[in-house]
Tab-separated table of C-alpha atoms and ligand atoms in Angstrom:
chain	number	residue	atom	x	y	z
S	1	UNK	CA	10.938	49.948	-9.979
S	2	UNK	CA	11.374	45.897	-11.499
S	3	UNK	CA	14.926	47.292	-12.466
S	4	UNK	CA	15.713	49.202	-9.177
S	5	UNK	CA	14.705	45.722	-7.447
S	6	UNK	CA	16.713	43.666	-9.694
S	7	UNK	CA	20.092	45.777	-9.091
S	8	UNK	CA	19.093	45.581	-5.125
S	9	UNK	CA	19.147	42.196	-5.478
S	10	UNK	CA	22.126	41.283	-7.316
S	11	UNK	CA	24.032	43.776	-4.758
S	12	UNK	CA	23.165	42.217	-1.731
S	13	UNK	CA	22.738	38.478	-2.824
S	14	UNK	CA	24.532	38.272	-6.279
S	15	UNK	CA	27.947	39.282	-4.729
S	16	UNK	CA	27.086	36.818	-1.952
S	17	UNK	CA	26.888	34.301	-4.378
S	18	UNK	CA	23.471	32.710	-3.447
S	19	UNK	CA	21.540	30.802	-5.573
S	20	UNK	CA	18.349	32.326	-6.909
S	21	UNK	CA	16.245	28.714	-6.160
S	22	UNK	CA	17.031	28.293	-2.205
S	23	UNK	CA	16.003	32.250	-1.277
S	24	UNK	CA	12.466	33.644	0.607
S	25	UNK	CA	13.042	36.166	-2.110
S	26	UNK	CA	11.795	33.811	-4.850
S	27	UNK	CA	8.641	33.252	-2.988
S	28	UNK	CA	6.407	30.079	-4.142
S	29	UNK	CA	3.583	29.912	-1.397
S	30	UNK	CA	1.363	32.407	0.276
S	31	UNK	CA	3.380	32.355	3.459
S	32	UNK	CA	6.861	33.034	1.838
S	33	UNK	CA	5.105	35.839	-0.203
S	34	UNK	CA	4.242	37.915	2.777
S	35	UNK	CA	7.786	37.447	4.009
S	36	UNK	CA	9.622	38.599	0.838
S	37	UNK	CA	6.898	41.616	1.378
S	38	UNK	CA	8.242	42.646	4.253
S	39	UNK	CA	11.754	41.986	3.792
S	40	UNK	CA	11.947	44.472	0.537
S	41	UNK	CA	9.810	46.823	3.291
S	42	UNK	CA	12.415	46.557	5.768
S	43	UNK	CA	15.189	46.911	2.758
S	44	UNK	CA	13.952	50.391	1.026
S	45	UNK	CA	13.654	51.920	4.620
S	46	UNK	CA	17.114	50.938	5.401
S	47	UNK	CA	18.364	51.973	1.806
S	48	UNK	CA	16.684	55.326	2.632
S	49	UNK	CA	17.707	55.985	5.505
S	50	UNK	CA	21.205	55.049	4.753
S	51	UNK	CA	21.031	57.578	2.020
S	52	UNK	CA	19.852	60.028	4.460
S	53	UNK	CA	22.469	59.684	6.744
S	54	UNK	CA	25.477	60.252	3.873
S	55	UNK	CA	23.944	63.053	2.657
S	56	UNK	CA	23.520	65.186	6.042
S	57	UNK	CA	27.336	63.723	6.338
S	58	UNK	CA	28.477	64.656	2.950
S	59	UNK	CA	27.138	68.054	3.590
S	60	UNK	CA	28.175	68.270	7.032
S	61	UNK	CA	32.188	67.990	6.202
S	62	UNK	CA	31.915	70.079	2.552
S	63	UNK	CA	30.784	72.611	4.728
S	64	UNK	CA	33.639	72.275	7.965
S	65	UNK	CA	36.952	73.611	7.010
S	66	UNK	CA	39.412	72.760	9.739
S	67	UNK	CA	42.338	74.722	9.391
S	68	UNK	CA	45.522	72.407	10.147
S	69	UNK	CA	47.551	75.223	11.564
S	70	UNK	CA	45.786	76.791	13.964
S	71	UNK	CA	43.034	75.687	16.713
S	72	UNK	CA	39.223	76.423	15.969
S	73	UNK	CA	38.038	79.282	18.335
S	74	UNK	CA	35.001	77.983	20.739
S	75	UNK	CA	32.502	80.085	19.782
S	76	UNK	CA	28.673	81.327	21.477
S	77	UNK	CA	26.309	80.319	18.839
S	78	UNK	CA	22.811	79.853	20.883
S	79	UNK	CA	21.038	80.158	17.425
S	80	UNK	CA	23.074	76.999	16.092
S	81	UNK	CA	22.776	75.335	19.226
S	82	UNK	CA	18.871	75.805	19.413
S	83	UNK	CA	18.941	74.422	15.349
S	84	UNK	CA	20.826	71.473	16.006
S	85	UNK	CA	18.478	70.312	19.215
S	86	UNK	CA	15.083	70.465	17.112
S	87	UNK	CA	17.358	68.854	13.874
S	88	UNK	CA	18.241	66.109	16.802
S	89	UNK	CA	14.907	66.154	18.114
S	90	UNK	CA	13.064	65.593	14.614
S	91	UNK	CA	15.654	62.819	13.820
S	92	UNK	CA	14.562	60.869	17.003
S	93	UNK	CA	11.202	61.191	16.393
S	94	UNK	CA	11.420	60.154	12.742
S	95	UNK	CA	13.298	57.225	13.998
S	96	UNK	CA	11.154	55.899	16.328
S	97	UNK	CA	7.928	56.042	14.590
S	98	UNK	CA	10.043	54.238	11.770
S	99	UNK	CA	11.182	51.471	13.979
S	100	UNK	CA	7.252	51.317	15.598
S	101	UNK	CA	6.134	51.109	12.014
S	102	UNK	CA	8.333	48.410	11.163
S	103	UNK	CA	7.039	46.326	13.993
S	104	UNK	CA	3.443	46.906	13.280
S	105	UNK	CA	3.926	45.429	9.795
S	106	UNK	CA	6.196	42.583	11.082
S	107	UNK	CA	3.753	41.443	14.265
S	108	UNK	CA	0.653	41.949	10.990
S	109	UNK	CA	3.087	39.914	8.889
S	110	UNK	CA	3.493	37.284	11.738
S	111	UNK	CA	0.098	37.189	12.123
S	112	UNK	CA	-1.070	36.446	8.579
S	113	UNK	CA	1.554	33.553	8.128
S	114	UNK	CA	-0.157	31.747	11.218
S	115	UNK	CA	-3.276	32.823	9.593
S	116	UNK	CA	-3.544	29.708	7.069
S	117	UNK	CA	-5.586	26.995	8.254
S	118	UNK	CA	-8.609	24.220	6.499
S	119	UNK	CA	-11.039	21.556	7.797
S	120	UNK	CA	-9.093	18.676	5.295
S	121	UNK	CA	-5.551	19.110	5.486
S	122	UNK	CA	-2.677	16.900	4.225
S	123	UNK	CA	-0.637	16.027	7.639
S	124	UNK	CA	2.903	15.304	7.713
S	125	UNK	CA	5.038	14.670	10.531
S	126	UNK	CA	8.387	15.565	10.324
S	127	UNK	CA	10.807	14.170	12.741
S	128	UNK	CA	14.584	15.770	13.365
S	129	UNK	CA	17.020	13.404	13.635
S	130	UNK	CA	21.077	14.273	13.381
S	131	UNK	CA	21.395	14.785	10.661
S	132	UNK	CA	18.433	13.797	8.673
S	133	UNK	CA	14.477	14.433	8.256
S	134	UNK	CA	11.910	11.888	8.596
S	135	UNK	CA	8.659	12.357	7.298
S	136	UNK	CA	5.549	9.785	8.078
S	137	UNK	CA	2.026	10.731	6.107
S	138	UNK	CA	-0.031	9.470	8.863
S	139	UNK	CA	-2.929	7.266	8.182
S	140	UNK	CA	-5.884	5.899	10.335
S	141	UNK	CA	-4.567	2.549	8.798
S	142	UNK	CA	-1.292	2.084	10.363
S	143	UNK	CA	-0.172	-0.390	7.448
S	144	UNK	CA	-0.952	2.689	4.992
S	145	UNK	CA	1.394	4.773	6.858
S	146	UNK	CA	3.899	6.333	4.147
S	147	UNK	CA	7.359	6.849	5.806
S	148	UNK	CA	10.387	8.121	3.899
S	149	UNK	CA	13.447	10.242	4.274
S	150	UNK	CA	14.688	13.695	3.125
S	151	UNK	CA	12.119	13.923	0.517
S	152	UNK	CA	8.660	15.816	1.393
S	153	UNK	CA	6.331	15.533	-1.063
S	154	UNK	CA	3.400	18.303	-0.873
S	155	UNK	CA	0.676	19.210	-3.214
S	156	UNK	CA	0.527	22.184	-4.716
S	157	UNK	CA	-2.778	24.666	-3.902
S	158	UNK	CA	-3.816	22.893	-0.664
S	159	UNK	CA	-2.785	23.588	3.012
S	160	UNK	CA	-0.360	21.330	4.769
S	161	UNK	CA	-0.109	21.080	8.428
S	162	UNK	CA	3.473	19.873	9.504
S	163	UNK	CA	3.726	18.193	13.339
S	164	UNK	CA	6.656	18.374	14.514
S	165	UNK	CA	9.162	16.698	16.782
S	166	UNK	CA	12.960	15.913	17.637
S	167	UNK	CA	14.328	12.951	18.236
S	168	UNK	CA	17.966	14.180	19.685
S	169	UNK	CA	18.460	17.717	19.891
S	170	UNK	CA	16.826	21.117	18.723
S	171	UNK	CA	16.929	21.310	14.777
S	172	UNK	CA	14.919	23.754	12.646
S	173	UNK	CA	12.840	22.708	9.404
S	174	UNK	CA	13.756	25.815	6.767
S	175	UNK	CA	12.195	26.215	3.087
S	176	UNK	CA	13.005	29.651	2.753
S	177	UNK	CA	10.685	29.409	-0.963
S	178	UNK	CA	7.650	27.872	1.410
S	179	UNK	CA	7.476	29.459	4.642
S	180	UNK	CA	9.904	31.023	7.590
S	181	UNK	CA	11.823	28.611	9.920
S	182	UNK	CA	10.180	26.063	12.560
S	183	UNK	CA	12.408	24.837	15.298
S	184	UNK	CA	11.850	21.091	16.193
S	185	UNK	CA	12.232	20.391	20.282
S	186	UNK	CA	12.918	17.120	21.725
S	187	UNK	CA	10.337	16.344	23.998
S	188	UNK	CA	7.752	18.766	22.429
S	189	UNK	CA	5.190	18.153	19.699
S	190	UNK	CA	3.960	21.351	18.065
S	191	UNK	CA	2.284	22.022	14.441
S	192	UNK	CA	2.424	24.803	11.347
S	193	UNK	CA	0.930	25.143	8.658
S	194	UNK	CA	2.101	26.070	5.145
S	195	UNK	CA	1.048	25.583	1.211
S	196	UNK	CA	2.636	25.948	-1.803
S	197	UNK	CA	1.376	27.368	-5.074
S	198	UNK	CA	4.443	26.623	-7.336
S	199	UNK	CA	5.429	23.350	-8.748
S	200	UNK	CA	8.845	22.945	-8.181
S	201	UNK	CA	11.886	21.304	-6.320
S	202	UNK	CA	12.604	23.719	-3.403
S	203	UNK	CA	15.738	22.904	-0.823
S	204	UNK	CA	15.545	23.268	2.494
S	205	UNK	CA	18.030	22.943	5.073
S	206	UNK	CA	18.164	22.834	9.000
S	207	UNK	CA	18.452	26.007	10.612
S	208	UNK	CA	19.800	25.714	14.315
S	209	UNK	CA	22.974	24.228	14.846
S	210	UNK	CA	22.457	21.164	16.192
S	211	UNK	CA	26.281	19.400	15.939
S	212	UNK	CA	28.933	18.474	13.663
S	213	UNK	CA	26.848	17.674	10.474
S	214	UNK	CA	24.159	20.693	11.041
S	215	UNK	CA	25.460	22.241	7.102
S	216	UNK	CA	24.913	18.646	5.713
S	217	UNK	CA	21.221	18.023	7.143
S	218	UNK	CA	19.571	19.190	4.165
S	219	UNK	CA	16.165	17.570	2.470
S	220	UNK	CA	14.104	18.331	-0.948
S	221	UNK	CA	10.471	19.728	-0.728
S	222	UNK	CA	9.047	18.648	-3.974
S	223	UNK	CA	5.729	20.298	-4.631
S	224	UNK	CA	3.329	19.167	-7.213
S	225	UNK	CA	0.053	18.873	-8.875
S	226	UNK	CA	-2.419	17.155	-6.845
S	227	UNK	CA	-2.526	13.993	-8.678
S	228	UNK	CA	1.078	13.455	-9.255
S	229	UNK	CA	1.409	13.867	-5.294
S	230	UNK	CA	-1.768	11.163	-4.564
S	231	UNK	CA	0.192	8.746	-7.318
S	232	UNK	CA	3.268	9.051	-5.091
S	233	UNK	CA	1.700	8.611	-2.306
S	234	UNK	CA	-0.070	5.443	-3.229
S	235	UNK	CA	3.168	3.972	-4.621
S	236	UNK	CA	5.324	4.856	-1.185
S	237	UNK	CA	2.222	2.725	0.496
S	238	UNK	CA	3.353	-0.227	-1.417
S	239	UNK	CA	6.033	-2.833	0.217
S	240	UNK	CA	9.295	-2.630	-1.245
S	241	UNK	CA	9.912	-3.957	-4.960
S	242	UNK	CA	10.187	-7.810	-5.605
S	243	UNK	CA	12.603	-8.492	-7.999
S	244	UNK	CA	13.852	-12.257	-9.287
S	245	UNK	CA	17.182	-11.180	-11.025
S	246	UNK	CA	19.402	-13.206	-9.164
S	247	UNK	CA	21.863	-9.875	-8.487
S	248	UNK	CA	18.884	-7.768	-7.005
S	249	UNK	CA	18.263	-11.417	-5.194
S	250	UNK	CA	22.155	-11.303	-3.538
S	251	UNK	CA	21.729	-7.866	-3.026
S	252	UNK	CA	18.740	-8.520	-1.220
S	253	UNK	CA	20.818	-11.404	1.219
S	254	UNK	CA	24.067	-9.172	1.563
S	255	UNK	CA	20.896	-6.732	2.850
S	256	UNK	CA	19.679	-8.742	5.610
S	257	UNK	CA	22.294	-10.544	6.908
S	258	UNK	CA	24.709	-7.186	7.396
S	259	UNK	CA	24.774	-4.277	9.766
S	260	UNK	CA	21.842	-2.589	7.695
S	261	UNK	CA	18.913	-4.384	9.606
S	262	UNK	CA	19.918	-3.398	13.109
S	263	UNK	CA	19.323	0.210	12.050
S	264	UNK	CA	16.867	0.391	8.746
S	265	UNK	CA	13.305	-0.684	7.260
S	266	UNK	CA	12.365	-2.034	4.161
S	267	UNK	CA	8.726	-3.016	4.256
S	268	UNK	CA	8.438	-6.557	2.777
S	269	UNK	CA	11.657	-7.767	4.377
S	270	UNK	CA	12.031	-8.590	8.128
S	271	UNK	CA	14.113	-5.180	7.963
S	272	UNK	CA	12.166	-3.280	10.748
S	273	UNK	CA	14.464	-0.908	12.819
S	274	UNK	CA	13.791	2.826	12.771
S	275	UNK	CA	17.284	4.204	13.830
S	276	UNK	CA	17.728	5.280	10.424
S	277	UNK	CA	15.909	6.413	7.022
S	278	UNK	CA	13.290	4.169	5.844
S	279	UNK	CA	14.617	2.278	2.734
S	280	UNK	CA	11.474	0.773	1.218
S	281	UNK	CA	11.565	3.420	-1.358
S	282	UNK	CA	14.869	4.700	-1.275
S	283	UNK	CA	15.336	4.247	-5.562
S	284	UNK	CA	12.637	6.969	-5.892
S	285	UNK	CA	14.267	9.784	-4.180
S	286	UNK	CA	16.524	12.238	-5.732
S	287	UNK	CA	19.364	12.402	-2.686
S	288	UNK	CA	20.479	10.315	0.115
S	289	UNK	CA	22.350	11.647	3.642
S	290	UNK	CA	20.634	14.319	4.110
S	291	UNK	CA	20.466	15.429	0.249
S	292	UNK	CA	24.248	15.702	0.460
S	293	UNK	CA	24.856	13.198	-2.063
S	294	UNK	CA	22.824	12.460	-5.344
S	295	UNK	CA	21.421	8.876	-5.453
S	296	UNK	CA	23.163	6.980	-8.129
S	297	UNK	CA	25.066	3.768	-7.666
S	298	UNK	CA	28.616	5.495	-7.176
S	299	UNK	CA	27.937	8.144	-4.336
S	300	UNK	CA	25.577	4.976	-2.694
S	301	UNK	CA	28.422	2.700	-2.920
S	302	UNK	CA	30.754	5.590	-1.343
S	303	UNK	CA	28.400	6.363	1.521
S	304	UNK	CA	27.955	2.738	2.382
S	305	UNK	CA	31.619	1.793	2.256
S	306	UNK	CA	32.544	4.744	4.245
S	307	UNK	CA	30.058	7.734	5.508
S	308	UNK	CA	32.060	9.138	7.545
S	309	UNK	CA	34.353	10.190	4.923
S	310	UNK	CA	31.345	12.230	3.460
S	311	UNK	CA	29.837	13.288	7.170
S	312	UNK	CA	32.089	13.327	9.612
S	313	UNK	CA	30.590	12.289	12.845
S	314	UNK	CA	27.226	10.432	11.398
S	315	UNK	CA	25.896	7.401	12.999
S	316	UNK	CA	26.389	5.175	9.978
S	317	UNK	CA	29.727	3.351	10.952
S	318	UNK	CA	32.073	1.927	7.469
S	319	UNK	CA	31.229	-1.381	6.154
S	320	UNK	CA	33.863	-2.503	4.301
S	321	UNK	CA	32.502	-5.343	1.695
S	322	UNK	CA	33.912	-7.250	-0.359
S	323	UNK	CA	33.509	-5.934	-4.186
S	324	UNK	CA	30.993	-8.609	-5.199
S	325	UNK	CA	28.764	-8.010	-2.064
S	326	UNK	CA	29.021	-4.086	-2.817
S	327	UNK	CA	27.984	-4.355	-5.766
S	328	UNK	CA	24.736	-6.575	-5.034
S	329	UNK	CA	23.788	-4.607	-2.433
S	330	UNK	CA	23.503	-1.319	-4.671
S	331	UNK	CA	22.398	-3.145	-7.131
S	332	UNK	CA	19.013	-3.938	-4.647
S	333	UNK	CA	18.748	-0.528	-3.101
S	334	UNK	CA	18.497	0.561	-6.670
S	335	UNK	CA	15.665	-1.622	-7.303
S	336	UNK	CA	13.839	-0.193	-4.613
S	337	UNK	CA	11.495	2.273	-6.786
R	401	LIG	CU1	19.648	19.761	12.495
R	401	LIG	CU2	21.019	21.709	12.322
């Protein structure tokens, strides 16, 4: 059966060429489990009745022999007429009752992934924007409010409830490992819950086309032990980093007295506008724009001098420095831990 499921799979994704990591088949929560349940359902039906269908066709033209030369006589048969209306009868039946079947176990399915719920949650919202994800961990505290960018940190073992909301146009939030998709409305709060159970670093990736950059507004769910996630947490409620190297120091001035301040934060400075990602910890994630790029010095320095190169159509305009100034100001964002 593991070997039958194995070929299956490399047949319909391997020849695709997805990857094995960003799939609901590679389940990692309770949520996504039930999916991938259903899916391989859904799958051996289809497989069997597919295999139904050529065989009743395979034997239907071995047994026909058209003759090329002459027209077949029409001929009385009321005993193959009266065969072929219960064989057409039976098939409809079968059908039916298969599709019915189907929907029971998807609607009991549906039902079981809104099932998860707990008294003492971890809350995140997560905010659409095009063509990132913000996420805020809320806290009664408003100065211990953790807000970063393309980066959701969950633990692992413990329910999660996700509010969401839009701040342009409809986007969807997709882990296809965690749970099924969630669209995000403008205008309209709503909440989900989800947990996952495997450690890991699972993609996810907007799922409703929402303009010009929708394939580049991906983000990294990183799910972890519980006290790995509370020492992340703590250290995101920190301001940013103080450094006194004097090239984190320039950095720091080519920072605040550019274009960056009239769109991002940095906790600490008196960089406070929420157009775009919140900086404060930007040296700690994995990614930047929308986990299109990985965050070292050289893609940074390339996305700052010209993003529209990389994402045609973002909001970040080109800011053509001079080397030195460049140089400084990566040199701070990477200090930003
Ligand atoms: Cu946001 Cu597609």
């Amino acid at each position: 059966m593991k070997a039958l499921r194995t070929l299956a799979w490399i047949i319909v994704f391997g020849l695709l060429g997805c990857q094995s990591n960003h799939s609901s088949l590679s389940a990692a929560g309770p949520q996504s489990k039930n999916i991938e349940w259903l899916y391989w359902l859904i799958f051996w039906i289809c497989l069997a009745v597919f295999v139904l269908v050529m065989v009743f066709f395979a034997h239907g033209t071995a047994r026909t022999k058209v003759d090329e030369q002459e027209m077949a006589p029409v001929m009385e048969n009321p005993e193959g007429d009266r065969r072929a209306r219960v064989a057409v009868s039976v098939a409809v039946t079968v059908t039916v009752i298969t599709l019915f079947v189907v929907l029971a176990f998807s609607i009991v399915t549906g039902n079981t992934v809104e099932g998860l719920s707990s008294k003492n949650p971890v809350t995140i919202q997560i905010i659409g924007h095009q063509w990132w994800w913000e996420a805020r961990y809320p806290n009664p505290q408003a100065d211990l409010t953790v807000v970063t960018a393309n980066e959701i940190h969950v633990p692992v073992g413990l329910p999660v409830v996700v509010l969401t909301s839009s701040a342009d146009v409809i986007h969807s939030f997709w882990v296809p490992n965690i749970q099924g998709k969630r669209d995000l409305l403008p205008g309209y709060q709503s909440a989900f819950w989800f947990q996952a159970d495997k450690p890991g670093i699972y993609h996810g990736q907007c799922a409703e086309f929402c303009g010009e950059q929708h394939a580049h507004m991906g983000f990294e769910m990183v799910a972890e032990p519980v006290d790995k996630f509370q020492n992340w947490l703590s250290q995101q409620r920190k301001p940013s980093a103080q450094s006194t190297d004097p090239s984190v120091l320039r950095g720091r001035e080519v920072f605040l007295t550019h274009s960056c301040v009239l769109c991002h934060t940095v906790r600490g400075t008196d960089a406070g506008s929420k157009v775009g990602p919140d900086l404060t910890h930007l040296a700690s994630r994995r990614m930047i724009a929308g986990a299109t790029l990985s965050n070292e010095s050289g893609s940074l320095a390339g996305w700052i001098t010209d993003p529209q190169r990389v994402k045609p159509g973002v909001l970040m305009p080109a800011n053509p420095l001079p080397p030195d100034d460049l140089d400084a100001l990566v040199t701070y964002l990477r200090s930003l831990q």
